[in-house]
Every structure is written in structure tokens, then in C-alpha cells.
């Protein structure tokens, strides 16, 4: 469709002509300064129209006469007739000439003009006496210097600058000159670090003198410059500035003594930066600084901002354990003082009447009004501080102090604030102290139960805040041990109709408690909880209480699952009523919560029960979706998540609703950084902006720019991406029509560094999309889904995952990327191209190198720390968590190698050999962690299992086998398990008659020691301990594998006669059999590892079944006596019957395969007929399981 020139293509209306460009001829006269001053005045006008016209004029000046524009600006900054003009032009010079401007004038003017700009800037610094203007000139000089010096920091671009600054900073110079020069030094410390290195000694002396100046402005500027040099210097140069610390701290004290808290706050911010970057730098003054900051934090006469910054310094120190291990522990009473200071912040709260008013709504649309009413300015800092300190220091350091202080606060009947602080503190430290708190959670619950009946409603509310947080952080220990105390307490609190905020919060704590429930803990209370929540939902007139009840009901249903069936009919009716009738704007969140509840209830009861109601509800929601117009309506986000739950519940029956649900989901997932719905905006820092006080916005400054990120939009985008992943996972081939659209969105999001959850969702979605394609191809009925499409799709996603893997900055998401690579390989490893194999190896090595570097850096930090004590600081929960993530990287690499070995077998062994420089140290070095040994051995196990028969493991045996045998008695249960499993794989694949001769030959020297290692593992004193049971059963199964490959049978012998074949077995092997078969039988049955159990029990059935081909000598080894039926040792037979009864009691296919189940039953019947009655009765009595007893009784009665 074409359009006429000058007409709008959509409306057909004439396009208005662009506004005429202003005539700027007079402005291009460099001598006409008066008219340019008029332009600058208009740039500051309150009239939008006048200001916009002036901006057009300036832009036109820059286009037609950039040099004149620059010189006008610089002249007006220097000689403007009014202070306001000079001030404005100082800002304009910075914006128009410096590097961050979109169209810098500096590159458009002659060298002579650049020289004038530089000289006039220095002259302005020298001569400007108006303080406000002087500060702006200083900022301009700093930015101009940074622009001219660029990344190189070469002073030749402005040779006059350094001499001028050194002249200005002399003690006999004017105060304003000293201050300006020091400010510029602070700005350029990072830019000119190399150029300034020869002058560091001089600068050190200047800074020390300036820090002792009688003028606070000079001292503050010197402190800022000192901090900049400290932050930008390398370790060696930085240490030279440590002698400045006493004077830097003295400057802070002087600012406070002169009641200049603004200067003090600047100083505090600089100390925080230093503490965050290199806490060890502060070591020499640490006691004095910690004491000073503690005093400031506790001085209530100071501004709250000052106190908060002092607290931030202390908390930052507490978080420095990774950079300065042990340093804080050696600081006298640091943790105790910090804890008490944070408690003081929690006392900054008043009993505001607004807190009791729950009729209002919150920013997210939920009911309840302001639950933070009464919080003072330091309260939130105290709350957040406890959380950070506990996470940083862990329970070993924090909990003893909390245990000493919190009971006293709770016992103070005269001050509700202290009792409230006790509960909030308990809630905040729970996550960081969980490892220590969980085993002793009864003490925490004792305090909460005391607070739950406190006379003050705010204390009771805080109690349920604590119980909720404890239920999350101490799960499932708290639920298992304390359910009989916690649940009744919460149910009782839900009756508090006089205090609906407390009532609602008790319901909210039910959510936390139910989410952490395992082992059917909730079952005894389910009826009462559901009835209580329905009463709140139907009888309460308070929206906040109803919303809380809906959320709790949804969570309880999710926890109860099929047990919720009996409550379904009672619940679904009021839920649908709310959905259909809560149409007023004030009830939007209530309806959204009902939507959430219906979807979770549907998932709990299953599609057979939910199908009819689900179809009705989804049709209603499909219609509702089209009516949502307000951007702040919470319904849209709740609806996205509800659709995903309906999908999980109904499976393929949800497919007809995809045309309704996918468009808004795709739109939200596509949200871009810019645009009207975007989440990212950059403005000039001094322009302010409309985002200052808006919730869901994060602001930070970068140079002279202010960046605002709308986090609420990012969270919506993350939710949408997770929902798409859910659809793909549930619908498989049914989702194929959307795969291409979703993949187009997800691939770029693999490198979406604005938000970790978005990136993680994209990473996890990729394998699910591949499965959709694969299933569609296998179905052979989906248009467009063929082998070529699958091959191309696999190539695309594998290439992209391998591309982003080594670039991923967050270790946790890096693990997810590796996991997705593994899942892609598991699904379609047969589609790997040779270049993929090369890229995989290169990626694994790059990721491994980065991991090794991170671990070495942490190790070096510990070893070089003067304060680190392994006996005390070794149990660092944060560092332990980081190390576990590093081990998980290798676990995922091992899984990837396993998938490749299954498909390509011996062709993958060279990849393993390339990884040996990483794997062998993990296996052989004594100081390595169990997880590292486990990974190395598991890769060796896979090589033996999938490539061993052909000889693929031969080259690895000398390097791995001795250490693997040692690990068969490893104190770590997982390492022991993979070690004995690996030995079993060696028996099964390297001793197998079908194994390549070279493979049998390579393993030959290790057979005797391998058997000894397995026997020692089976017979070790700790073999029967619960944590070692899986390892022990794998060892027993390894023994079974040895017996299987060394005992002739129809499966591994050309002869149908077991006895004939057994005659050829060498005497040494027979001697082994005579010892090992009874040992093996004595350790049966196996009940922990079902795979290994089936193999062992199946072999036992085969060996004991007449005419099975089992050699008669082997039958004698097992059953004793004569090989003829009815002449066996009765005690041996009784034990076999016991083993089979236990195995069969679990059902066919569980501990005994379906193919051998009937044979086992036949054996039991036959043995029961020949076994003496007293022995049979004793065997029955020895069985503790009723099902096993019944199996034996049925056999005896058959």
C-alpha cells in the first residue's frame, strides 16, 4: 500500500511541516557575548516553550558553528555577568565537551580552540571566587581531563594540568585552590594511575599535610583524594597509604565536632568503599575505626543518615571474611558490639495508629495498608543488617551472642519494643544461622510461643513473622520436631478478630510452615486448618485477612496434594464465587489470590477431579484476560502463573487454551530495555527524574549519568520466561508450534545480564524446547518436525549454550548452563558433530581453569591472611557454599561426559585424557575434598562401563585404579559408593569373556587387590551404618558382578551345561568362589539400592533354581550340604528363603525383577516343603516385616 507524499500513511491526514529552524546568525558572532548570555538565560527558563526554543538554538549552533559554540560557552563560564550564567555554562561545558556527551564538541573544534578551552578552564579554577560556581568548574576540569587523557592516562594530552594542580595543592595556596586540586586528583586517580606513579611519594606528603589542614573543606577533599588513590592503586602501592589512616579518621572526627554531618557522611562513604574493596588495608587502625563507628551508630543525637553509614561500615566489615579471613574474629567484642548496635536500630519504632488500620491498600494492590507504620529511619537498616551479618558470619559466631541477649529482651515486660526486637532479630538471623539453629530449634520455638500470647499486638505480629521465617529457614527440622507446638499456636492466633493484622500474619505463617512440610507432617492438622481458613475466607469482612487465608489455603493444598481431595468440594465453591463476583477495583488482589488458590487446588487434586471445574474456570479467565487494561492490575501476573499451573494439572488437555495464553506471555517475555514498556533508562545525574520515589525502581549513578532499572518489569519478564519453560516441559510435542517463537526469545536472553532470574529461565528452557522438537519428530505426524529440523535445532542450541557457558559471570547460573548442556546431550548426543566435541572439550577446560583460579584465589586469601586460623575459620558457611558450587561445576561436566561416553564410547576417551590434568589432582592430592574425588572416580567409572570392553579404559587404569581401591574405604559415603561401583564395573566389563584381550590383560594385575578392597568394604566396621548402606550394597553388587563373569552360565558360555563349563575354571578362581559365594549370600538381602538389589536377587534365584545352568559346585557354595535338592544345609536354605521373602514383599519389579519374580515364588514353595518345621518357624519369626512374613506363610501353605 502506497501513500501520497506529505500524508500520514495510517490516517491519510497531511503531515505537518517541521518547525522552522531558528535564525542563529547573531549567535555565531564570537564577539556578541550579550546575546549568548540571553540564550543561556532562556536555557534556564521556567517556561517549557522558551527553554525548548533555546535548546534548538544551541543545537543549531553546535551544527553550524561548533567552535563558536564551544568558545561562547567557555567565555561565559569565565566572564559571565551573573553567577547563574557562569554556573550554568560550567555545567554546559562539561556536558557538551566531555566524553559522555552524545555529540561531544571537543572532536569538532580546532586544536587551537581546544587549547583555549583547556587554558580558560584552568584560569576559571584559579580566578572563580563564587563557591558554587567553583565547585562546578572543578567538576568540569575533572571530566575534561578524563576525556583528554582517555584510557591511556597520558599527561601529554594536557601537559599544563599536573604542574597547575601541584601548584594549587601547596599548603600556602588559597583554600579554594587546594580543595579544587585535591578534588581533581580524586577524580583522576584511576585515570592517571600510571602517570602519577612517579609522584606517589610527593602526593603522599601533600595528602598528609592536607589531611591536617585547619580548613575542613581541604581536609575533606584530601580524604576523598586519599580514598581514590587507595581504591585505584595496586596492592603494593596501596600499602604505602596506610599511614594516612589516622589522619583520615581524624578528619571524620573533626567534621563531626564541627557539626558538619554532610562532610562526615562523605567521609563515611569513602571508608565503606575501602572496607568493601580491601578490608585488610584497615588492619592497623581496625580497633580504632570499629570503636569509632560503633559510637557513631549508637549516638542518637546524630542524623540518621550518619548513623546508618557508620552501621554500613560495620556490617561491610562483617561481610569481609572472604577477603580477610579471621581478621574480624580477632577484633575484640566486634560481633557482640555489632549485634547490640543493630538491636538499638530495631528499637527505632513507635506504636503508630496507622499500623492497626488494615483498610488501605499497598503498592502491589494487596490489602492491609502500611505494616511498616511506626518504623523509624534506622529500623530497616537494623533489620537488613541482622540478615547480612548472620549470612556473613554464620551461626557459630552469631547464635551464642543471640542466645545470651534475646531471652533478656523477651523477658522485659516494661518495653514492648524490646520484645518486638527479639522476635524480628530471630526472624532475620534464621537464614544465616540455620545450620546451627536447626538441631536446637526447640529453643527458638519456646521464645516464639512466649511472644505469641504477648499483651501487645505488635509483639504477637513479630512472633508470627519469626515463626514464618523459622519455618522456611529451618525446614524440615522445625516441622518434624515442633509441629505439635507450632500449628496449634498458629490456629489459635487466627481467632484474633480484634487484631486483623495479627490474624492475617498467622495465616501467612501457615504458608511458610506448610511449604516446608515433609513426611505427611501436616496430615493430622489438615481438617482443622482448612476449616479455619474457610471461616476466615467466608466470615471475615477484612480483605487483608481474606487474602491471607486464600494464600494459606493454596499453600496447604499444594503441600497436602491428594490428601486435599476430601476438602475439594467444600473449597471450590467459595473460590469460584470470589473469582466471579469480586469485580470492584478494591478486590482485584482478592480475585487474583483466588485465581492462585484455584490453580494450586487443581494441581493438588489432579485433573480427574478438577477437569469439570477447571474448564469452567479457564473459560472465565480467558474472557477476563481480555478486559485487563490497567498496568497496575495484579490480575495479569497472577493469571500468567495460574495458566501454567492449569497446564501442569491438565497436561495435553490444556492445549486448546494456548492461543489465549501465549500472546501475553510472549509479549511479556519479549520486554526490551528501552521503549514505553522498557525497564532501563539513562539520564543526566543532575537532571533528577520522575523515578526518585517510585517503588520497584533501582537507581545508581555512573559518572554524570543516572541509571534507573525498573525491577518490577524485570520480575514480570522472569515470570513469563519461567512460564514458557513450564509449558514446554508439560506439553512436549504439543508445544512444537511455538518452539521457534520461544527459541527466538530465549537465545538472546542467555546473555541477559540485567537480571539473573531471566537468564536462568532462558538457560533452563533450552533443553525443554529440544525435547518438544524431538518428541514431535518421533510422533511423525507434526508438520515441519523432521530429522533435519531436529538436527538443525540441536546444532543451534548446542552452539549457543557452548558460546555463553565460559562467559557466564555467576557460578550458580554457570552450573545451570552446564546442566542444560548435559540435558541436551542426554536427549540427542547422537547428533553431536565433530566440532561440537571440540567445543565441548574447549568449554570444559575454560570453565575448569576459571574454577581453579577462583578456588586458588580463595585459598591464597586464606593462606596470606595474618589472622586466618583453620581450626576456627575453616567452618565458614559462605565459603563452603561457594566451594560446593565449584564442585557442582565438575559434577555437571561429569554428567556431560557420561552422556557422551554412552553414545560414542571409546571415541570419547581422548577427551577424558585431556581433562586428566584437572581430574588426577582431584583424585590423588590428599587435601582435595570428597566431592572432587567423587567426580574424578565417577568419570573413570563411566569410561570403564561404556568403553572398557573395547579397551578404552586401559590407559587410565595405572593412574586411577590404585586410588580407586583406596577409596573403597573412604570416610565419605558418596566417594566410597562410586569407588566400589567402579570396581564392580571393572569386574563386569574388563573381566567379561567378551572383553578385548588387551582389556583383560590391562586389568589382570588389579584383580586380586580389587577383590580384597571389596571384601574390606563389605566387612568394615562401619559398613552397616545408615549413611554407608548404599555404598555397602554397591560393594556387595560388585562382588556379584565378579561372581557373574567368572562363573560359567548359558549367558557367558558356549556350553549349556554349567558343570561342564565349570570344569575349565582355574583352581584359584574356584577357591575364590568357595569363599566369596557364602560371603555374598550372607550380606543379602539388599534394600537400599533397588537397581543393585534386583541384580543380586535375580542371580540368587538363577543359582538356586534346578536346571538353570548354574554349576552344582556353586549351588553347594550357596546352599551347603549335597547339591541334590532336599539335601542342602537347612540354615543356608532358611537364609535364602528369608532373602527372597524380603525381596518379594516389595512387589514384582522392585527388589526382584518381574522375569524372576515367579521363579522366586516357586523356589520358596519348594524350599518350604523340604525345610524342617522348626527351622521354617524360626525363619518366619526372624522376619520383622509383616509383608515378608506373609510371603513366607503363603509359600508354606501353597
Short mmCIF file of C-alpha atoms in Angstrom, two decimals, residues 146-446:
data_model
loop_
_atom_site.label_atom_id
_atom_site.label_comp_id
_atom_site.label_asym_id
_atom_site.label_seq_id
_atom_site.Cartn_x
_atom_site.Cartn_y
_atom_site.Cartn_z
CA UNK A 146 39.39 12.40 31.92
CA UNK A 147 38.19 12.97 28.34
CA UNK A 148 41.50 14.28 27.07
CA UNK A 149 43.65 11.73 28.85
CA UNK A 150 41.40 8.90 27.73
CA UNK A 151 42.13 5.32 28.73
CA UNK A 152 45.90 5.75 28.47
CA UNK A 153 46.21 8.40 31.19
CA UNK A 154 48.99 10.05 29.16
CA UNK A 155 49.53 13.57 30.59
CA UNK A 156 50.89 14.85 27.28
CA UNK A 157 47.31 15.48 26.17
CA UNK A 158 47.17 18.27 28.74
CA UNK A 159 50.77 18.95 29.87
CA UNK A 160 49.83 22.08 31.84
CA UNK A 161 47.39 20.20 34.10
CA UNK A 162 49.69 18.38 36.55
CA UNK A 163 52.02 21.34 37.23
CA UNK A 164 48.98 23.52 37.80
CA UNK A 165 47.44 21.01 40.22
CA UNK A 166 50.66 20.57 42.17
CA UNK A 167 50.91 24.35 42.42
CA UNK A 168 47.32 24.66 43.65
CA UNK A 169 47.69 21.96 46.26
CA UNK A 170 50.60 23.58 48.10
CA UNK A 171 49.77 24.49 51.70
CA UNK A 172 50.37 28.21 51.01
CA UNK A 173 47.83 28.25 48.17
CA UNK A 174 44.31 29.56 48.56
CA UNK A 175 41.93 27.19 50.30
CA UNK A 176 39.63 27.00 47.28
CA UNK A 177 42.58 26.11 45.05
CA UNK A 178 43.71 23.35 47.41
CA UNK A 179 40.20 21.97 47.59
CA UNK A 180 39.75 22.07 43.80
CA UNK A 181 43.09 20.43 43.04
CA UNK A 182 42.50 17.66 45.57
CA UNK A 183 39.05 17.06 44.09
CA UNK A 184 40.58 16.70 40.63
CA UNK A 185 43.25 14.34 41.96
CA UNK A 186 40.44 12.25 43.44
CA UNK A 187 38.70 12.12 40.07
CA UNK A 188 41.84 11.28 38.09
CA UNK A 189 43.45 8.81 40.48
CA UNK A 190 42.14 5.87 38.45
CA UNK A 191 42.55 7.51 35.02
CA UNK A 192 46.16 8.63 35.57
CA UNK A 193 47.42 5.93 37.89
CA UNK A 194 50.48 5.16 35.72
CA UNK A 195 51.29 8.82 35.08
CA UNK A 196 51.03 9.65 38.79
CA UNK A 197 53.09 6.66 39.99
CA UNK A 198 56.42 8.61 39.94
CA UNK A 199 54.78 11.28 42.10
CA UNK A 200 53.26 8.96 44.73
CA UNK A 201 55.83 9.92 47.34
CA UNK A 202 55.17 13.61 46.76
CA UNK A 203 51.44 13.05 46.71
CA UNK A 204 51.61 11.10 49.94
CA UNK A 205 53.25 14.06 51.65
CA UNK A 206 50.77 16.51 50.13
CA UNK A 207 47.82 14.38 51.22
CA UNK A 208 49.17 14.03 54.74
CA UNK A 209 49.65 17.81 55.07
CA UNK A 210 46.23 18.47 53.55
CA UNK A 211 44.56 15.97 55.92
CA UNK A 212 45.93 18.10 58.77
CA UNK A 213 44.78 21.41 57.32
CA UNK A 214 42.96 23.82 59.56
CA UNK A 215 40.20 24.05 56.95
CA UNK A 216 37.63 21.26 56.94
CA UNK A 217 36.92 21.66 53.21
CA UNK A 218 40.57 20.96 52.39
CA UNK A 219 40.71 18.02 54.79
CA UNK A 220 37.54 16.52 53.31
CA UNK A 221 38.85 16.93 49.76
CA UNK A 222 42.16 15.37 50.85
CA UNK A 223 40.29 12.46 52.40
CA UNK A 224 38.38 11.96 49.14
CA UNK A 225 41.62 12.05 47.14
CA UNK A 226 43.33 9.67 49.57
CA UNK A 227 40.44 7.23 49.28
CA UNK A 228 40.57 7.43 45.47
CA UNK A 229 44.27 6.65 45.40
CA UNK A 230 43.77 3.79 47.84
CA UNK A 231 40.93 2.33 45.76
CA UNK A 232 42.72 2.67 42.40
CA UNK A 233 46.20 1.50 43.45
CA UNK A 234 47.58 -2.00 43.27
CA UNK A 235 48.28 -3.91 46.47
CA UNK A 236 51.90 -2.79 46.65
CA UNK A 237 51.23 0.93 46.12
CA UNK A 238 48.14 0.83 48.30
CA UNK A 239 50.05 -0.27 51.38
CA UNK A 240 52.04 2.97 51.18
CA UNK A 241 48.91 4.94 52.01
CA UNK A 242 48.17 3.09 55.27
CA UNK A 243 49.99 5.74 57.27
CA UNK A 244 47.28 8.21 56.20
CA UNK A 245 44.54 6.31 58.02
CA UNK A 246 44.91 8.06 61.41
CA UNK A 247 44.58 11.47 59.71
CA UNK A 248 41.67 10.22 57.58
CA UNK A 249 39.83 9.07 60.70
CA UNK A 250 40.72 12.34 62.41
CA UNK A 251 39.10 14.22 59.51
CA UNK A 252 35.86 12.35 60.14
CA UNK A 253 36.03 13.26 63.82
CA UNK A 254 36.71 16.91 63.00
CA UNK A 255 33.71 17.06 60.67
CA UNK A 256 31.50 15.71 63.45
CA UNK A 257 32.97 18.07 66.04
CA UNK A 258 32.18 20.98 63.72
CA UNK A 259 28.68 19.54 63.24
CA UNK A 260 29.22 19.23 59.50
CA UNK A 261 27.43 15.93 59.07
CA UNK A 262 27.36 16.27 55.30
CA UNK A 263 31.18 16.14 55.24
CA UNK A 264 31.13 13.34 57.79
CA UNK A 265 28.77 11.34 55.60
CA UNK A 266 31.07 11.82 52.60
CA UNK A 267 33.95 10.52 54.70
CA UNK A 268 31.94 7.53 55.89
CA UNK A 269 31.02 6.59 52.34
CA UNK A 270 34.71 6.56 51.42
CA UNK A 271 35.61 4.36 54.37
CA UNK A 272 32.84 1.96 53.34
CA UNK A 273 34.26 1.73 49.82
CA UNK A 274 37.70 0.92 51.21
CA UNK A 275 36.32 -1.67 53.63
CA UNK A 276 34.39 -3.31 50.82
CA UNK A 277 37.32 -3.46 48.40
CA UNK A 278 40.24 -4.28 50.71
CA UNK A 279 39.37 -4.66 54.41
CA UNK A 280 42.93 -5.75 55.16
CA UNK A 281 44.10 -2.23 54.35
CA UNK A 282 42.36 -1.08 57.54
CA UNK A 283 44.08 -3.63 59.77
CA UNK A 284 46.40 -1.17 61.54
CA UNK A 285 43.50 1.09 62.56
CA UNK A 286 40.77 -1.54 62.76
CA UNK A 287 40.18 -1.33 66.51
CA UNK A 288 40.01 2.45 66.48
CA UNK A 289 37.77 2.53 63.43
CA UNK A 290 35.40 -0.16 64.70
CA UNK A 291 35.11 1.61 68.04
CA UNK A 292 34.53 4.98 66.36
CA UNK A 293 31.86 3.58 64.03
CA UNK A 294 30.13 1.76 66.87
CA UNK A 295 30.00 5.01 68.84
CA UNK A 296 28.58 6.88 65.84
CA UNK A 297 25.97 4.21 65.18
CA UNK A 298 24.79 4.42 68.79
CA UNK A 299 24.76 8.23 69.07
CA UNK A 300 21.09 9.13 68.71
CA UNK A 301 21.81 12.88 68.52
CA UNK A 302 23.37 12.44 65.08
CA UNK A 303 21.41 12.46 61.85
CA UNK A 304 20.04 9.05 60.99
CA UNK A 305 21.96 9.08 57.69
CA UNK A 306 25.24 9.41 59.61
CA UNK A 307 24.33 6.57 61.96
CA UNK A 308 23.24 4.39 59.06
CA UNK A 309 26.53 4.90 57.22
CA UNK A 310 28.50 4.05 60.35
CA UNK A 311 26.45 0.87 60.65
CA UNK A 312 27.00 0.11 56.97
CA UNK A 313 30.76 0.28 57.58
CA UNK A 314 30.49 -2.22 60.45
CA UNK A 315 28.28 -4.61 58.50
CA UNK A 316 30.61 -4.36 55.50
CA UNK A 317 33.48 -5.39 57.78
CA UNK A 318 31.44 -8.36 58.97
CA UNK A 319 30.96 -9.37 55.33
CA UNK A 320 34.70 -9.30 54.64
CA UNK A 321 35.51 -12.85 55.68
CA UNK A 322 36.26 -13.93 52.12
CA UNK A 323 38.78 -11.10 51.67
CA UNK A 324 40.22 -11.02 55.19
CA UNK A 325 39.63 -14.42 56.83
CA UNK A 326 39.97 -14.34 60.60
CA UNK A 327 40.53 -10.59 60.84
CA UNK A 328 37.13 -9.80 62.31
CA UNK A 329 37.32 -12.73 64.74
CA UNK A 330 40.42 -11.16 66.29
CA UNK A 331 38.69 -7.82 66.74
CA UNK A 332 37.75 -7.62 70.44
CA UNK A 333 33.99 -7.90 71.04
CA UNK A 334 33.25 -6.87 67.46
CA UNK A 335 30.34 -9.23 66.84
CA UNK A 336 28.84 -8.61 70.26
CA UNK A 337 29.04 -4.82 69.85
CA UNK A 338 27.64 -5.01 66.33
CA UNK A 339 24.77 -7.20 67.48
CA UNK A 340 23.83 -4.79 70.25
CA UNK A 341 24.08 -1.80 67.91
CA UNK A 342 21.74 -3.46 65.45
CA UNK A 343 19.31 -4.16 68.27
CA UNK A 344 19.28 -0.44 69.07
CA UNK A 345 18.26 0.24 65.49
CA UNK A 346 15.38 -2.23 65.86
CA UNK A 347 14.12 -0.19 68.82
CA UNK A 348 13.56 2.75 66.47
CA UNK A 349 9.85 2.03 66.22
CA UNK A 350 6.66 3.66 67.51
CA UNK A 351 3.21 2.28 68.13
CA UNK A 352 1.66 4.21 65.25
CA UNK A 353 -2.13 4.09 64.98
CA UNK A 354 -1.78 3.62 61.21
CA UNK A 355 -0.39 0.12 61.82
CA UNK A 356 -3.74 -1.02 63.21
CA UNK A 357 -5.64 0.26 60.17
CA UNK A 358 -5.84 -2.57 57.63
CA UNK A 359 -8.37 -0.92 55.36
CA UNK A 360 -5.84 0.62 52.99
CA UNK A 361 -4.06 -0.97 50.06
CA UNK A 362 -0.38 -1.42 49.26
CA UNK A 363 1.66 -0.57 46.19
CA UNK A 364 1.27 -4.12 44.84
CA UNK A 365 -2.51 -3.90 45.13
CA UNK A 366 -2.81 -6.12 48.19
CA UNK A 367 -4.98 -5.11 51.12
CA UNK A 368 -3.75 -4.31 54.61
CA UNK A 369 -2.28 -0.84 54.45
CA UNK A 370 1.10 0.02 55.90
CA UNK A 371 2.52 -2.76 58.06
CA UNK A 372 5.72 -0.68 58.37
CA UNK A 373 3.90 2.20 60.06
CA UNK A 374 5.90 3.43 63.03
CA UNK A 375 9.29 2.35 61.69
CA UNK A 376 11.94 4.96 62.34
CA UNK A 377 14.65 5.83 59.84
CA UNK A 378 17.17 3.33 61.26
CA UNK A 379 14.76 0.42 61.81
CA UNK A 380 15.03 -1.05 58.32
CA UNK A 381 18.83 -0.75 58.43
CA UNK A 382 18.87 -2.78 61.64
CA UNK A 383 16.57 -5.39 60.15
CA UNK A 384 18.62 -5.79 56.98
CA UNK A 385 21.86 -5.66 58.99
CA UNK A 386 20.97 -8.71 61.08
CA UNK A 387 20.24 -10.68 57.93
CA UNK A 388 23.55 -9.71 56.31
CA UNK A 389 25.65 -10.26 59.42
CA UNK A 390 24.17 -13.70 60.06
CA UNK A 391 24.73 -14.74 56.44
CA UNK A 392 28.30 -13.43 56.55
CA UNK A 393 29.40 -14.82 59.90
CA UNK A 394 27.21 -17.91 60.28
CA UNK A 395 25.57 -19.46 63.28
CA UNK A 396 28.77 -20.44 65.08
CA UNK A 397 29.61 -16.79 65.75
CA UNK A 398 26.16 -15.20 65.83
CA UNK A 399 24.00 -17.68 67.71
CA UNK A 400 25.91 -17.68 71.03
CA UNK A 401 25.50 -13.90 71.23
CA UNK A 402 21.84 -14.08 70.23
CA UNK A 403 21.22 -16.78 72.83
CA UNK A 404 22.69 -14.54 75.51
CA UNK A 405 20.80 -11.36 74.58
CA UNK A 406 17.42 -12.28 73.12
CA UNK A 407 15.90 -14.02 76.19
CA UNK A 408 16.56 -10.88 78.25
CA UNK A 409 14.80 -8.72 75.67
CA UNK A 410 11.82 -11.06 75.63
CA UNK A 411 11.62 -11.05 79.41
CA UNK A 412 11.45 -7.24 79.61
CA UNK A 413 7.76 -6.67 80.43
CA UNK A 414 8.20 -2.90 80.65
CA UNK A 415 9.08 -2.27 77.00
CA UNK A 416 7.21 -3.91 74.13
CA UNK A 417 9.81 -2.59 71.69
CA UNK A 418 12.46 -4.88 73.15
CA UNK A 419 10.19 -7.91 72.94
CA UNK A 420 9.34 -6.95 69.37
CA UNK A 421 13.06 -6.53 68.56
CA UNK A 422 13.74 -10.00 69.95
CA UNK A 423 11.30 -11.60 67.51
CA UNK A 424 12.42 -9.58 64.50
CA UNK A 425 16.06 -10.35 65.25
CA UNK A 426 15.24 -14.06 65.50
CA UNK A 427 13.50 -13.92 62.13
CA UNK A 428 16.38 -12.09 60.46
CA UNK A 429 19.23 -14.28 61.65
CA UNK A 430 17.46 -17.58 60.93
CA UNK A 431 18.72 -17.99 57.38
CA UNK A 432 22.36 -17.33 58.18
CA UNK A 433 22.29 -19.42 61.35
CA UNK A 434 20.13 -22.24 60.00
CA UNK A 435 22.86 -24.87 60.09
CA UNK A 436 23.40 -24.35 63.82
CA UNK A 437 19.82 -23.41 64.75
CA UNK A 438 18.02 -26.33 63.11
CA UNK A 439 19.19 -29.03 65.55
CA UNK A 440 18.16 -26.84 68.51
CA UNK A 441 15.02 -25.29 67.09
CA UNK A 442 13.04 -26.07 70.28
CA UNK A 443 14.64 -23.05 71.99
CA UNK A 444 13.57 -20.76 69.16
CA UNK A 445 10.03 -22.12 69.29
CA UNK A 446 9.97 -21.62 73.09
#
